[in-house]
PDB file of C-alpha atoms in Angstrom:
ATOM      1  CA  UNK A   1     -20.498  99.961-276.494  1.00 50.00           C
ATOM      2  CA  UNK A   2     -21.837 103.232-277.124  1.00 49.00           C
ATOM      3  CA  UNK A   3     -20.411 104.652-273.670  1.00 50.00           C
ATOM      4  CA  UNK A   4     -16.686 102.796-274.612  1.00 46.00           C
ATOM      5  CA  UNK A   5     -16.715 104.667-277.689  1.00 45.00           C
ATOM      6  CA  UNK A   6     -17.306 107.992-275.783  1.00 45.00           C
ATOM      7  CA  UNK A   7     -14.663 106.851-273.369  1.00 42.00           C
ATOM      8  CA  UNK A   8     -11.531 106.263-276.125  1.00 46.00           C
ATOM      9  CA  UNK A   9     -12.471 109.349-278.143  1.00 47.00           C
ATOM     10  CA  UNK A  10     -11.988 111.647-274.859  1.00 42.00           C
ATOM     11  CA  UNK A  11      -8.819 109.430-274.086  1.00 44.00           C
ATOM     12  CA  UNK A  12      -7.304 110.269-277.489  1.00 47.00           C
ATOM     13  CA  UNK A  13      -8.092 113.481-277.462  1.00 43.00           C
ATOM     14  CA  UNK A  14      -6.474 114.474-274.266  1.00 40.00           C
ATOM     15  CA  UNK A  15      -3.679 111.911-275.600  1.00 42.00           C
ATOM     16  CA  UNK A  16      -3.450 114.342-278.343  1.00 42.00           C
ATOM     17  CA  UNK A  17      -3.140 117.680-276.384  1.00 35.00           C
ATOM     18  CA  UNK A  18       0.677 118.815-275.363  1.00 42.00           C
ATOM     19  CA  UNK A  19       1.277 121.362-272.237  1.00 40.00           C
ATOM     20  CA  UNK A  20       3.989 122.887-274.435  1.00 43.00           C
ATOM     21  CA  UNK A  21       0.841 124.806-276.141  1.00 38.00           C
ATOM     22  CA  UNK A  22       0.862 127.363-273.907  1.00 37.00           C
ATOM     23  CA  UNK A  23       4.508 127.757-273.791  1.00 51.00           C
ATOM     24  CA  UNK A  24       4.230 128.301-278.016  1.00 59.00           C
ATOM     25  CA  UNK A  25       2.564 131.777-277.610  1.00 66.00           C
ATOM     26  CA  UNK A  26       4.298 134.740-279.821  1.00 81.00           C
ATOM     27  CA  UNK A  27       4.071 137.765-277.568  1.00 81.00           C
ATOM     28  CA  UNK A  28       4.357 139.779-280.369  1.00 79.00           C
ATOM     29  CA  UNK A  29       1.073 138.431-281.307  1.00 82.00           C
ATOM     30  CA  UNK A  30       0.006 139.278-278.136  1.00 85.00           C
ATOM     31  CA  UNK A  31       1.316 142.939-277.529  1.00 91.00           C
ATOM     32  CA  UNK A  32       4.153 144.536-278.512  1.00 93.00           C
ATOM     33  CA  UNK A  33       5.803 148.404-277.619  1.00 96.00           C
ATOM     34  CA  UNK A  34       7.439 151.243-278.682  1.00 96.00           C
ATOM     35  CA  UNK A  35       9.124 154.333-277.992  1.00 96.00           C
ATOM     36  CA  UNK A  36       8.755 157.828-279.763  1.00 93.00           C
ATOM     37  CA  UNK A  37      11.676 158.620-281.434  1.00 90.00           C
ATOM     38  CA  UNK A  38      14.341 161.011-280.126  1.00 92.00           C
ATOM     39  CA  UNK A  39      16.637 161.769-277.244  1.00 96.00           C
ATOM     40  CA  UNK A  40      14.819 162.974-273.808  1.00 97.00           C
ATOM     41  CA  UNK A  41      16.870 165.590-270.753  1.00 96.00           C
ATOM     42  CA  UNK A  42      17.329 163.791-267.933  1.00 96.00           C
ATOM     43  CA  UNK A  43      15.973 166.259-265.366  1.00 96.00           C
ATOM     44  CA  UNK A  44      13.322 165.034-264.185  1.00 95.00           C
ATOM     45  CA  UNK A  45      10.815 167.032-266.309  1.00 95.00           C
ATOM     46  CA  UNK A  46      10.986 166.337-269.718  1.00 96.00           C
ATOM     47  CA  UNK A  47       8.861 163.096-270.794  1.00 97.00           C
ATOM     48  CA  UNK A  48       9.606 160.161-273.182  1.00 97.00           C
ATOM     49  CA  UNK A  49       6.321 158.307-274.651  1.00 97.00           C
ATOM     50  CA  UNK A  50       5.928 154.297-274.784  1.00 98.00           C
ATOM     51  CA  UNK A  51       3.354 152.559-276.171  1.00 97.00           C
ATOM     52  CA  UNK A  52       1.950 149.160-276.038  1.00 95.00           C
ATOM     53  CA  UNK A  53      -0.071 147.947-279.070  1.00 94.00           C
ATOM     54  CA  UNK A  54      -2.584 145.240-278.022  1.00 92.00           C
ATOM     55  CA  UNK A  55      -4.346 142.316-280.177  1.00 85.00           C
ATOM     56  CA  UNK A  56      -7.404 143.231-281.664  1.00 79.00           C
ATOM     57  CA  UNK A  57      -8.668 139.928-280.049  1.00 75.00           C
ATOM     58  CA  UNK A  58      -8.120 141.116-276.317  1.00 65.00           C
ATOM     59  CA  UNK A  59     -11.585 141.643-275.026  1.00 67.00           C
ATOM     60  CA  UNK A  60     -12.861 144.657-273.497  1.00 69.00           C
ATOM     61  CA  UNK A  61     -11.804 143.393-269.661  1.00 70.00           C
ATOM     62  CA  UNK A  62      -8.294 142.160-270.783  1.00 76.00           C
ATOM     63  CA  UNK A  63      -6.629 145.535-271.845  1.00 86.00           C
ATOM     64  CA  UNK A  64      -4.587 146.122-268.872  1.00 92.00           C
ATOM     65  CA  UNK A  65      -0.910 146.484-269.848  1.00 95.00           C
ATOM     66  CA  UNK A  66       1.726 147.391-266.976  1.00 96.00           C
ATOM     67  CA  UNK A  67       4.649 149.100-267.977  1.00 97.00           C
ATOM     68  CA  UNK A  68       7.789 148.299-266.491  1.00 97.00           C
ATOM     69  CA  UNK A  69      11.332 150.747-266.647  1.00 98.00           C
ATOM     70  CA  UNK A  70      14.786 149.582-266.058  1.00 97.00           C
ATOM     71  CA  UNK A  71      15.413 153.433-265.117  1.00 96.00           C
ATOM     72  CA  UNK A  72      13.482 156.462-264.333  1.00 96.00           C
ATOM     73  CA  UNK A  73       9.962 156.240-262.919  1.00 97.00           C
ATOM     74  CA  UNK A  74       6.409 157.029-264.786  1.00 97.00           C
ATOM     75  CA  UNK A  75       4.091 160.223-264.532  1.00 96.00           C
ATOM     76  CA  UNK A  76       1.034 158.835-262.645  1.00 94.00           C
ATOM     77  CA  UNK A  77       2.802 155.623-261.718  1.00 92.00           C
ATOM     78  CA  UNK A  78       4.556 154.102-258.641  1.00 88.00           C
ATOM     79  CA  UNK A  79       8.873 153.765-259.113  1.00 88.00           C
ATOM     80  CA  UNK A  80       9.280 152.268-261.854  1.00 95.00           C
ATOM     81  CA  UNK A  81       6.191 150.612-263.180  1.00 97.00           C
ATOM     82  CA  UNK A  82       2.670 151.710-263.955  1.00 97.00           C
ATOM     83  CA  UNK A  83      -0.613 150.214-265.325  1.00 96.00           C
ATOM     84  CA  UNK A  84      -2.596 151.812-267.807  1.00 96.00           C
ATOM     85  CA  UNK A  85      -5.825 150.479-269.877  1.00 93.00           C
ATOM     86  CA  UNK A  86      -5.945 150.406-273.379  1.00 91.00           C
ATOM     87  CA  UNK A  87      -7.727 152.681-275.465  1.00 90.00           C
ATOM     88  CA  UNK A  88     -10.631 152.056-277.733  1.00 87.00           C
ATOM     89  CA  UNK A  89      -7.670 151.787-280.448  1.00 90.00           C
ATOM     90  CA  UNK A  90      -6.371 148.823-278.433  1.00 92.00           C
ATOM     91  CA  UNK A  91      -3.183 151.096-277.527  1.00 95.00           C
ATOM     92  CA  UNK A  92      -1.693 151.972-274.280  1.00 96.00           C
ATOM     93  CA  UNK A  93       0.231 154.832-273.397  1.00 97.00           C
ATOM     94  CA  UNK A  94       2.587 155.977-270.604  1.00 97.00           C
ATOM     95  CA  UNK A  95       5.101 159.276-270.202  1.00 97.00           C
ATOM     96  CA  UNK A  96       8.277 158.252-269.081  1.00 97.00           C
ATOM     97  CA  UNK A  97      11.101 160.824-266.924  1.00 97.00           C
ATOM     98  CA  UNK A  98      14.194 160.348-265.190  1.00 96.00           C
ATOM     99  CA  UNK A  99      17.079 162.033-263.526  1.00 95.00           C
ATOM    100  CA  UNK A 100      19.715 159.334-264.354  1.00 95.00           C
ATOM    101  CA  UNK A 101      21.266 159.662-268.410  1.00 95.00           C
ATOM    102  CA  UNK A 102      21.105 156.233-270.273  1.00 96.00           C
ATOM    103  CA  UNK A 103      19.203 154.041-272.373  1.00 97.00           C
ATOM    104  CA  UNK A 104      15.597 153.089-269.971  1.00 97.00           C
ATOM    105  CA  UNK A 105      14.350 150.025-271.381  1.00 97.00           C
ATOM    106  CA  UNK A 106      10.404 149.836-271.272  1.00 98.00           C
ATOM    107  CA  UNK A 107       8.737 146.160-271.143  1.00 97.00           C
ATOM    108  CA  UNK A 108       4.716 145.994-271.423  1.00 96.00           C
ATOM    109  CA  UNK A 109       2.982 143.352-269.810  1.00 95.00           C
ATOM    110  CA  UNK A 110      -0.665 142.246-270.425  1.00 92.00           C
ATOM    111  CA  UNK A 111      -2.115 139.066-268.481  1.00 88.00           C
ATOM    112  CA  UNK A 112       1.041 137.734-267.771  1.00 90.00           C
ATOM    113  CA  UNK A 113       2.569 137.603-270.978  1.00 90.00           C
ATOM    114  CA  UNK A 114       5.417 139.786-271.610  1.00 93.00           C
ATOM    115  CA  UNK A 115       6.950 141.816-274.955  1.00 92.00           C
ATOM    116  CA  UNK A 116       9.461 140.429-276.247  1.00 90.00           C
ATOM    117  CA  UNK A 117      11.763 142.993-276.983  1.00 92.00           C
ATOM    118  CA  UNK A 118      11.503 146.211-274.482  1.00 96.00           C
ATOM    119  CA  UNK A 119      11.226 149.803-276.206  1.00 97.00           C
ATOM    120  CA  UNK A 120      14.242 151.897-275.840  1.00 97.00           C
ATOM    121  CA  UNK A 121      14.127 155.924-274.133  1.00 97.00           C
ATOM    122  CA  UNK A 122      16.822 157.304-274.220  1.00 97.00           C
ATOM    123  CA  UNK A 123      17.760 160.173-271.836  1.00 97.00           C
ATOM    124  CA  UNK A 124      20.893 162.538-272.214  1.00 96.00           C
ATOM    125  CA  UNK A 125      22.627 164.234-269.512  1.00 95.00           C
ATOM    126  CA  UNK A 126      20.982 167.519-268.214  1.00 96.00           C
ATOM    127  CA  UNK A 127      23.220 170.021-267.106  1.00 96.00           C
ATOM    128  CA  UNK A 128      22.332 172.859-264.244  1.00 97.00           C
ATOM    129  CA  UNK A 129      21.547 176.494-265.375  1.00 96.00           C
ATOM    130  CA  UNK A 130      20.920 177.844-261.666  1.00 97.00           C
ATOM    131  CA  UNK A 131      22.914 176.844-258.157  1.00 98.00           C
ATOM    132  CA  UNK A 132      22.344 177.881-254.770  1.00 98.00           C
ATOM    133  CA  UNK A 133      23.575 177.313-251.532  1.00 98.00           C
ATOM    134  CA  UNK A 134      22.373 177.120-247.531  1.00 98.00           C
ATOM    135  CA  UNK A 135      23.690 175.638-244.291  1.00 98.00           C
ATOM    136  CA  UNK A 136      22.346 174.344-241.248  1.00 97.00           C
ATOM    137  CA  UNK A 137      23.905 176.599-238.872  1.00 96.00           C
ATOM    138  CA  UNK A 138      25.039 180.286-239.291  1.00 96.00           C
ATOM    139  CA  UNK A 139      27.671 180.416-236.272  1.00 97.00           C
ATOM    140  CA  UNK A 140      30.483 177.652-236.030  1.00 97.00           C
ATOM    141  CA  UNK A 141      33.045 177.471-233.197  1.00 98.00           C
ATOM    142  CA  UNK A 142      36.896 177.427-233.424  1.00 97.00           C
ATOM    143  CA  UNK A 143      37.353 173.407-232.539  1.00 96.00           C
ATOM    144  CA  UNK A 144      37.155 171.029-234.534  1.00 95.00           C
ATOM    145  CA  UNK A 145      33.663 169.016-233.480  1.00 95.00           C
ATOM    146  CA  UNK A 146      31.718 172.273-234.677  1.00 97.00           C
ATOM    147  CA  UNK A 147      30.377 171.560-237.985  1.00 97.00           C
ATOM    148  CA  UNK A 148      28.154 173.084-240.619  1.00 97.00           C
ATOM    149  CA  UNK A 149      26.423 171.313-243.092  1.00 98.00           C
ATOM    150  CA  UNK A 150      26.389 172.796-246.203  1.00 98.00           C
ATOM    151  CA  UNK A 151      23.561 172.122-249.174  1.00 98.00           C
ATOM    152  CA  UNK A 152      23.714 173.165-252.663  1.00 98.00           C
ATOM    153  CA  UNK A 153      21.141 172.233-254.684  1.00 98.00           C
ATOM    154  CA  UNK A 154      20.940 172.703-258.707  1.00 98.00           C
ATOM    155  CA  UNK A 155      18.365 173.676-261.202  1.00 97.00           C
ATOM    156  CA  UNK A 156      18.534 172.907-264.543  1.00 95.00           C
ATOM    157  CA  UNK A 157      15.585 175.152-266.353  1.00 92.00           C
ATOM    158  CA  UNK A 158      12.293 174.265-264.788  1.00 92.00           C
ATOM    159  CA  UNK A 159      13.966 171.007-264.173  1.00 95.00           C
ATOM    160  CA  UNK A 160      16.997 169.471-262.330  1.00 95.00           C
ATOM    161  CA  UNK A 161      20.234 168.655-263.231  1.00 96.00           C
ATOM    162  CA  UNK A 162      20.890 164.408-263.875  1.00 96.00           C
ATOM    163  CA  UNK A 163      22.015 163.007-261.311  1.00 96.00           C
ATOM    164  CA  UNK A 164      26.224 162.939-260.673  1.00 96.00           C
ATOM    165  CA  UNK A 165      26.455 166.377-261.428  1.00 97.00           C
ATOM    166  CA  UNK A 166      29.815 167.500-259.304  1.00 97.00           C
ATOM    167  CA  UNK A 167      29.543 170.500-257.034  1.00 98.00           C
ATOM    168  CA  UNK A 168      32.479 172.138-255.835  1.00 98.00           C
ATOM    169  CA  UNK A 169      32.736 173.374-252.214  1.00 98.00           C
ATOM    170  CA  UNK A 170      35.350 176.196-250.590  1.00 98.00           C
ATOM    171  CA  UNK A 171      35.336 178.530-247.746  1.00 98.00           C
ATOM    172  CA  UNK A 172      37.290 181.360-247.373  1.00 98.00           C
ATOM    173  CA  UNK A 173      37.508 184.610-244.863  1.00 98.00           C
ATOM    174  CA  UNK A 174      36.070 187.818-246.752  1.00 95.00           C
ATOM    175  CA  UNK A 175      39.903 188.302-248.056  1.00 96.00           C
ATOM    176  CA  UNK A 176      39.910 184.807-249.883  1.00 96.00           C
ATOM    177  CA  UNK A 177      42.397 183.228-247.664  1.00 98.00           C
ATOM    178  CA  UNK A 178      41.069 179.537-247.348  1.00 97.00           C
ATOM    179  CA  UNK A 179      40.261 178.392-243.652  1.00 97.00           C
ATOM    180  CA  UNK A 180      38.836 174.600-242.235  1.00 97.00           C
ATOM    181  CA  UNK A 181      38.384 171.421-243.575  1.00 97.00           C
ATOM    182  CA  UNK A 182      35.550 169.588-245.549  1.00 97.00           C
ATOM    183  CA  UNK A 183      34.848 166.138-243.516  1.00 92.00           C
ATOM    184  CA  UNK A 184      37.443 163.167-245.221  1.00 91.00           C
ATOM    185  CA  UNK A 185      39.450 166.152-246.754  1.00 93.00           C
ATOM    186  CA  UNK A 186      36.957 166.019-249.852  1.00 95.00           C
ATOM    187  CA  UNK A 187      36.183 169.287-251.126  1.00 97.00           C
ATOM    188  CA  UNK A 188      33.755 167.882-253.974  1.00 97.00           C
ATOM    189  CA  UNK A 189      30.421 166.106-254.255  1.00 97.00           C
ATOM    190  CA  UNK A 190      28.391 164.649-256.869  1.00 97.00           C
ATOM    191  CA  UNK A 191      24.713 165.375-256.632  1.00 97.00           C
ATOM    192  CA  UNK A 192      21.758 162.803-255.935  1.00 96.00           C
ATOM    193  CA  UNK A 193      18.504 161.923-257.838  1.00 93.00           C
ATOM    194  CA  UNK A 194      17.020 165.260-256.235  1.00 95.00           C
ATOM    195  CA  UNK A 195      19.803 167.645-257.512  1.00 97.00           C
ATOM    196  CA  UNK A 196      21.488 167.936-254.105  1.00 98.00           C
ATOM    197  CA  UNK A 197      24.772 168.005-252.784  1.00 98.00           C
ATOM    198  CA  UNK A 198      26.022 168.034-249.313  1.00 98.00           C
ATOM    199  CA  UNK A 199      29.421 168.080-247.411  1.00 98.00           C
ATOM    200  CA  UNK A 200      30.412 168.989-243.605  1.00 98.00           C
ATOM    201  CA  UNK A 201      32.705 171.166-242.717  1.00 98.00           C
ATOM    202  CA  UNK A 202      34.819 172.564-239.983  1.00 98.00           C
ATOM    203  CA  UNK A 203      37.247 175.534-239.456  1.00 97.00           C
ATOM    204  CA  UNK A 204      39.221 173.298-236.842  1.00 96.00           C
ATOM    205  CA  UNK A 205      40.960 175.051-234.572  1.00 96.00           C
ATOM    206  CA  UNK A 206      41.602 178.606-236.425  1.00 97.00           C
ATOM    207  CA  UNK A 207      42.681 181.067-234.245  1.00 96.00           C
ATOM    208  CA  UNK A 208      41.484 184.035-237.235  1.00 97.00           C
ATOM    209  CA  UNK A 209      37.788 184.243-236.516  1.00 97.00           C
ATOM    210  CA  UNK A 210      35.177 186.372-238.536  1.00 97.00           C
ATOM    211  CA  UNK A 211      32.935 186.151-241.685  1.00 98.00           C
ATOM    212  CA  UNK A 212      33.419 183.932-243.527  1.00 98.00           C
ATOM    213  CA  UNK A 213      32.097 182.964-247.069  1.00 98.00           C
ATOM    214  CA  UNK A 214      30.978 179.413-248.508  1.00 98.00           C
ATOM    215  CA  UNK A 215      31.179 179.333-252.142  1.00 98.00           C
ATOM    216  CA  UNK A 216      29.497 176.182-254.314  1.00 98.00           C
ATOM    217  CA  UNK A 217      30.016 175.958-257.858  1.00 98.00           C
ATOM    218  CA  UNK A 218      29.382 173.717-260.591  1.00 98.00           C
ATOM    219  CA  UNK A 219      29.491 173.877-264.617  1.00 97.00           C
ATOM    220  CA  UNK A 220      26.759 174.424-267.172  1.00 95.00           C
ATOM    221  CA  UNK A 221      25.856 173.804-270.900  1.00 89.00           C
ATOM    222  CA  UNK A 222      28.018 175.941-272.043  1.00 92.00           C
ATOM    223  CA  UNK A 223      30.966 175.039-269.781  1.00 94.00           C
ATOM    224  CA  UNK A 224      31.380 177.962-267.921  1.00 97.00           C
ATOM    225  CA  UNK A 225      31.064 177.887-263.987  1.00 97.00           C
ATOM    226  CA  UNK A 226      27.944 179.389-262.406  1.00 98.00           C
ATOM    227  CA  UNK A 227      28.514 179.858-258.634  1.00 98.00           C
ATOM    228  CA  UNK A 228      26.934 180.753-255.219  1.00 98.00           C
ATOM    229  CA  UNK A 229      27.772 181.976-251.981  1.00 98.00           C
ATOM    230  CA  UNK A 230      26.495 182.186-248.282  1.00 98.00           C
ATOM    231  CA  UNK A 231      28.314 183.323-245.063  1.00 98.00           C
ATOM    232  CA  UNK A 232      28.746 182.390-241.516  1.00 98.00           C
ATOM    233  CA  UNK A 233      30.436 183.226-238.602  1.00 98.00           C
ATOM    234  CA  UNK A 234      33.327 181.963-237.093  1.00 98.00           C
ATOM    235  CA  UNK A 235      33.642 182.564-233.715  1.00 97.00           C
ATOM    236  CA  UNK A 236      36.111 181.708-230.148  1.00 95.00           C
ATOM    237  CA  UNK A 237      34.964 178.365-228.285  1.00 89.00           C
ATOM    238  CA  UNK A 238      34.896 179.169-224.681  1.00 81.00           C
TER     239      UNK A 238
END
């Protein structure tokens, strides 16, 4: 009798227990993030803070938080996530950059439970202060299958431009007078994620030969052009 008794109370209490439990947790009563206030350049340099608060409950061993960004990537981390241990103040922290302008939103996840609501960086458009310009070949033939391909790559103070900043490409003989093509007949490019922009070009079949001059240029802060230059040589295709 004594064993049946045992029996029923263990039935009804597993009788009593619901799955959904697990499914009722808060996450905000787990761990919740933030973002320190203010607008961050996008180039690549300058750093946005997030932080993850964690419950006072979590034991010592269960204060990993990963962060996870919709855009840019972390200092320290790997694309766009990172894991970080809480502090002895039960907070996590993590410095957020990017190259891309928008709003990056910032989850924190601890044991497999997620914020609810992500923290907000945002990061405003950078523009260049410094431009330069190489190519991969200093001597280009008369015909039309002799390229050059032409680089320039943006600074934008100890940082880089954001990313979609347009460059503008010509080449001209040391009198101005435009020569060639740009491949597709595009004579502008919008820079990548590294602050680059590249185009090919050709002075088809030109019967002028000589110096001639490759000029990129590209606006800054204050809208005024900033420029640069190389040369090359054009020369007869035997």
């Amino acid at each position: 009798m004594k064993k049946l008794l045992i029996v029923m109370g263990w039935l009804s209490c597993v009788a009593c227990f619901k799955d959904s439990a697990y499914n009722d947790v808060n996450p905000d009563d787990i761990i919740t993030v933030s973002a320190a206030a203010g607008e961050v350049l996008a180039d690549g340099v300058a750093s946005g803070e997030v932080s993850a608060k964690i419950n006072s409950n979590a034991a010592q061993d269960r204060r990993q938080v990963t962060f996870k960004t919709s855009i840019g990537s972390f200092k320290g981390g790997s694309g766009d996530s990172i894991v970080v241990n809480g502090d002895a103040g039960l907070v996590a922290k993590a410095e957020l950059v990017s190259t891309i302008a928008g709003d990056a939103k910032v989850s924190a996840t601890i044991r497999g439970i997620t914020t609810a609501a992500p923290a907000t960086v945002s990061f405003v458009r950078a523009l260049p202060t410094g431009i330069k310009v190489v190519v991969d070949s200093f001597v280009i033939y008369n015909e039309y299958s002799s390229e050059t391909l032409i680089t320039a790559t943006m600074t934008a103070g100890s940082g880089k431009p954001s990313k979609g900043q347009v460059v503008h490409f010509k080449v001209t003989f040391e009198d101005g007078v435009p020569v060639g093509t740009f491949l597709n007949g595009i004579d502008s490019v919008a820079c990548d994620a590294s602050a680059k922009a590249q185009i090919r070009y050709s002075a088809g079949e030109s019967t002028r030969l000589g110096n001639l001059t490759i000029t990129a240029s590209t606006t800054n802060q204050e809208g005024q052009v900033i420029s640069a230059n190389t040369k090359i040589y054009l020369t007869q295709h035997n």
